[in-house]
Amino acid sequence: MTANDGKPALVARVKGILLRPAEEWAKIDTEADTIGDIYRRHVLPLAAIPAASHFIGSTVFGYSAMGFTFRPSVGAALGTALVQYGAALVGVFVLALIIDALAPTFDATPNRVQAFKVSAYSATASWVAGIFGLVPALAVLMLLGLYSLYLLYLGLPKLMRAPEAKALGYTAVVIIAAIVVALLLSLIMAPVSGLFSGRL
């Protein structure tokens, strides 16, 4: 894909990475993109899916438990959605930095753009699965986003040129790093979300 590609290319990329991941990673490996290209074409639209879905789902359907339904105010829901979106945009870049920094440890080839490709495209499944946030009762189906771990396993060694003997270890460490990054961002963003929603 090129930097001028639009919605049809995005749909094709999503279908490719989800349905034919090995083949799609081979294409991604050779693409001469910048980090900005990938953000604009792939990350910005897809990372918005979970945030937008949670906003709509929480304000329209609310959260139900034990016969009670809670609906946050539009302001609170919007604040949470914006913070969630911002965290996704930051998280994908931070994880790319970690992937790149860890490369020498596993005899892989450091490359910031390739590392960002791995981080951004492997997250596709989790972002797409965020659509289930539209209906809070179906939120458990967001676990389908764990398919992103498999995408990471396939793409990381290929794009970062990690030897087969160290590919699994590299992937495992990156997965742990991704979990830590997500937890840290949640801790940092939670009070920000509270302040934001309190002013709307």
Short mmCIF file of C-alpha atoms in Angstrom, two decimals:
data_model
loop_
_atom_site.label_atom_id
_atom_site.label_comp_id
_atom_site.label_asym_id
_atom_site.label_seq_id
_atom_site.Cartn_x
_atom_site.Cartn_y
_atom_site.Cartn_z
CA MET A 1 0.00 0.00 0.00
CA THR A 2 1.06 3.60 -0.50
CA ALA A 3 0.53 6.66 1.62
CA ASN A 4 -2.29 7.73 -0.72
CA ASP A 5 -4.34 4.60 -0.24
CA GLY A 6 -7.73 5.07 1.41
CA LYS A 7 -10.62 3.10 2.81
CA PRO A 8 -10.52 0.20 0.27
CA ALA A 9 -6.86 -0.38 1.12
CA LEU A 10 -7.62 -0.31 4.85
CA VAL A 11 -10.37 -2.92 4.44
CA ALA A 12 -8.07 -5.08 2.33
CA ARG A 13 -5.29 -4.83 4.90
CA VAL A 14 -7.62 -5.75 7.77
CA LYS A 15 -9.01 -8.74 5.88
CA GLY A 16 -5.53 -9.82 4.88
CA ILE A 17 -3.95 -9.63 8.33
CA LEU A 18 -6.91 -11.40 9.97
CA LEU A 19 -7.57 -14.11 7.38
CA ARG A 20 -4.18 -14.63 5.71
CA PRO A 21 -1.68 -13.34 8.27
CA ALA A 22 1.46 -15.07 6.98
CA GLU A 23 0.86 -13.79 3.46
CA GLU A 24 -0.01 -10.30 4.67
CA TRP A 25 3.06 -10.03 6.89
CA ALA A 26 5.19 -10.84 3.84
CA LYS A 27 3.61 -7.86 2.04
CA ILE A 28 3.98 -5.58 5.04
CA ASP A 29 7.64 -6.53 5.37
CA THR A 30 8.50 -5.01 1.98
CA GLU A 31 6.38 -1.84 2.19
CA ALA A 32 8.32 1.43 2.26
CA ASP A 33 6.13 3.25 4.77
CA THR A 34 6.89 5.82 7.43
CA ILE A 35 5.52 5.69 10.95
CA GLY A 36 3.32 8.65 10.02
CA ASP A 37 1.90 6.74 7.04
CA ILE A 38 0.94 3.80 9.23
CA TYR A 39 -0.57 6.03 11.88
CA ARG A 40 -2.68 7.91 9.36
CA ARG A 41 -3.80 4.95 7.27
CA HIS A 42 -4.18 2.22 9.85
CA VAL A 43 -3.80 3.18 13.49
CA LEU A 44 -5.95 6.33 13.66
CA PRO A 45 -9.10 4.79 12.15
CA LEU A 46 -8.88 1.35 13.75
CA ALA A 47 -7.87 2.48 17.24
CA ALA A 48 -11.04 4.59 17.26
CA ILE A 49 -13.28 1.51 17.03
CA PRO A 50 -13.08 0.39 20.69
CA ALA A 51 -13.32 3.95 22.02
CA ALA A 52 -16.31 4.86 19.83
CA SER A 53 -18.02 1.54 20.54
CA HIS A 54 -17.69 1.91 24.30
CA PHE A 55 -18.98 5.47 24.12
CA ILE A 56 -22.07 4.47 22.15
CA GLY A 57 -22.65 1.24 24.07
CA SER A 58 -22.38 2.81 27.51
CA THR A 59 -24.60 5.80 26.74
CA VAL A 60 -27.26 3.89 24.77
CA PHE A 61 -27.43 0.53 26.55
CA GLY A 62 -25.60 1.18 29.81
CA TYR A 63 -24.10 -1.46 32.06
CA SER A 64 -26.44 -3.98 33.67
CA ALA A 65 -25.85 -6.14 36.74
CA MET A 66 -28.18 -7.73 39.30
CA GLY A 67 -31.22 -6.07 37.77
CA PHE A 68 -29.75 -2.57 37.80
CA THR A 69 -28.60 -0.55 34.79
CA PHE A 70 -26.03 2.21 34.98
CA ARG A 71 -25.57 4.75 32.20
CA PRO A 72 -22.72 7.24 32.55
CA SER A 73 -23.34 10.82 31.53
CA VAL A 74 -22.45 11.75 27.97
CA GLY A 75 -19.61 13.87 29.30
CA ALA A 76 -18.16 11.07 31.40
CA ALA A 77 -18.47 8.57 28.56
CA LEU A 78 -16.89 10.97 26.08
CA GLY A 79 -14.01 11.70 28.43
CA THR A 80 -13.38 7.98 28.90
CA ALA A 81 -13.54 7.37 25.14
CA LEU A 82 -11.08 10.15 24.34
CA VAL A 83 -8.64 8.96 26.97
CA GLN A 84 -8.98 5.37 25.74
CA TYR A 85 -8.26 6.51 22.19
CA GLY A 86 -5.27 8.56 23.28
CA ALA A 87 -3.88 5.64 25.26
CA ALA A 88 -4.14 3.39 22.21
CA LEU A 89 -2.25 5.89 20.06
CA VAL A 90 0.49 6.26 22.65
CA GLY A 91 0.64 2.58 23.52
CA VAL A 92 1.26 1.36 19.98
CA PHE A 93 4.25 3.70 19.68
CA VAL A 94 5.69 2.84 23.09
CA LEU A 95 5.44 -0.87 22.30
CA ALA A 96 7.26 -0.26 19.01
CA LEU A 97 10.10 1.41 20.91
CA ILE A 98 10.33 -1.61 23.19
CA ILE A 99 10.30 -4.05 20.26
CA ASP A 100 13.11 -2.10 18.63
CA ALA A 101 15.15 -1.82 21.84
CA LEU A 102 14.86 -5.55 22.55
CA ALA A 103 15.96 -6.59 19.06
CA PRO A 104 19.73 -6.91 19.77
CA THR A 105 19.01 -9.06 22.84
CA PHE A 106 17.41 -11.67 20.58
CA ASP A 107 19.87 -11.29 17.68
CA ALA A 108 17.23 -9.47 15.66
CA THR A 109 17.78 -6.37 13.52
CA PRO A 110 16.81 -3.04 15.12
CA ASN A 111 14.58 -0.99 12.84
CA ARG A 112 12.14 1.57 14.24
CA VAL A 113 9.74 1.47 11.29
CA GLN A 114 9.65 -2.33 11.16
CA ALA A 115 9.04 -2.42 14.89
CA PHE A 116 6.16 0.01 14.49
CA LYS A 117 4.69 -2.15 11.73
CA VAL A 118 4.71 -5.11 14.11
CA SER A 119 3.10 -3.14 16.92
CA ALA A 120 0.46 -1.47 14.74
CA TYR A 121 -0.61 -4.33 12.51
CA SER A 122 -0.62 -7.01 15.21
CA ALA A 123 -3.05 -4.83 17.19
CA THR A 124 -5.58 -5.02 14.34
CA ALA A 125 -7.53 -7.94 15.83
CA SER A 126 -7.94 -6.29 19.22
CA TRP A 127 -9.11 -3.02 17.67
CA VAL A 128 -11.60 -4.71 15.36
CA ALA A 129 -12.92 -6.84 18.24
CA GLY A 130 -13.63 -3.58 20.04
CA ILE A 131 -16.81 -3.32 17.94
CA PHE A 132 -18.45 -5.66 20.46
CA GLY A 133 -18.24 -2.84 22.97
CA LEU A 134 -21.32 -1.41 21.23
CA VAL A 135 -23.39 -3.85 23.28
CA PRO A 136 -21.92 -4.18 26.79
CA ALA A 137 -23.58 -7.59 27.22
CA LEU A 138 -21.44 -8.86 24.34
CA ALA A 139 -18.23 -7.35 25.65
CA VAL A 140 -16.91 -10.82 26.47
CA LEU A 141 -16.57 -11.36 22.71
CA MET A 142 -13.82 -8.77 22.77
CA LEU A 143 -11.63 -11.66 23.91
CA LEU A 144 -11.46 -12.49 20.21
CA GLY A 145 -8.93 -9.68 20.18
CA LEU A 146 -6.45 -12.09 21.74
CA TYR A 147 -5.88 -13.21 18.16
CA SER A 148 -3.53 -10.22 18.11
CA LEU A 149 -1.06 -12.31 20.11
CA TYR A 150 -0.93 -14.85 17.30
CA LEU A 151 -0.45 -12.06 14.77
CA LEU A 152 2.44 -10.77 16.87
CA TYR A 153 3.96 -14.25 17.02
CA LEU A 154 3.87 -14.50 13.22
CA GLY A 155 4.99 -10.99 12.37
CA LEU A 156 7.64 -10.19 14.97
CA PRO A 157 10.37 -12.63 13.91
CA LYS A 158 9.78 -11.98 10.21
CA LEU A 159 9.89 -8.20 10.27
CA MET A 160 12.61 -7.91 12.91
CA ARG A 161 14.75 -10.68 11.38
CA ALA A 162 14.89 -12.70 14.59
CA PRO A 163 16.47 -16.16 14.31
CA GLU A 164 13.98 -18.99 14.67
CA ALA A 165 15.63 -20.27 17.84
CA LYS A 166 14.99 -16.97 19.62
CA ALA A 167 11.69 -15.96 18.02
CA LEU A 168 9.49 -17.49 20.71
CA GLY A 169 11.42 -15.88 23.55
CA TYR A 170 11.37 -12.52 21.77
CA THR A 171 7.62 -12.78 21.28
CA ALA A 172 7.01 -13.78 24.91
CA VAL A 173 8.99 -10.83 26.25
CA VAL A 174 7.19 -8.41 23.92
CA ILE A 175 3.80 -9.77 25.05
CA ILE A 176 4.77 -9.20 28.69
CA ALA A 177 5.95 -5.71 27.77
CA ALA A 178 2.63 -5.02 26.02
CA ILE A 179 0.71 -6.02 29.16
CA VAL A 180 2.90 -3.79 31.33
CA VAL A 181 2.49 -0.85 28.94
CA ALA A 182 -1.30 -1.31 28.95
CA LEU A 183 -1.42 -1.41 32.75
CA LEU A 184 0.79 1.65 33.14
CA LEU A 185 -1.23 3.63 30.62
CA SER A 186 -4.42 2.64 32.43
CA LEU A 187 -3.02 3.89 35.72
CA ILE A 188 -1.85 7.14 34.15
CA MET A 189 -4.98 7.79 32.10
CA ALA A 190 -7.59 6.89 34.75
CA PRO A 191 -7.27 10.13 36.75
CA VAL A 192 -7.06 12.12 33.51
CA SER A 193 -10.34 10.56 32.40
CA GLY A 194 -11.93 11.46 35.72
CA LEU A 195 -10.83 15.09 35.47
CA PHE A 196 -11.93 15.32 31.85
CA SER A 197 -15.39 13.89 32.41
CA GLY A 198 -15.90 15.97 35.52
CA ARG A 199 -15.64 19.15 33.46
CA LEU A 200 -18.09 18.13 30.73
#
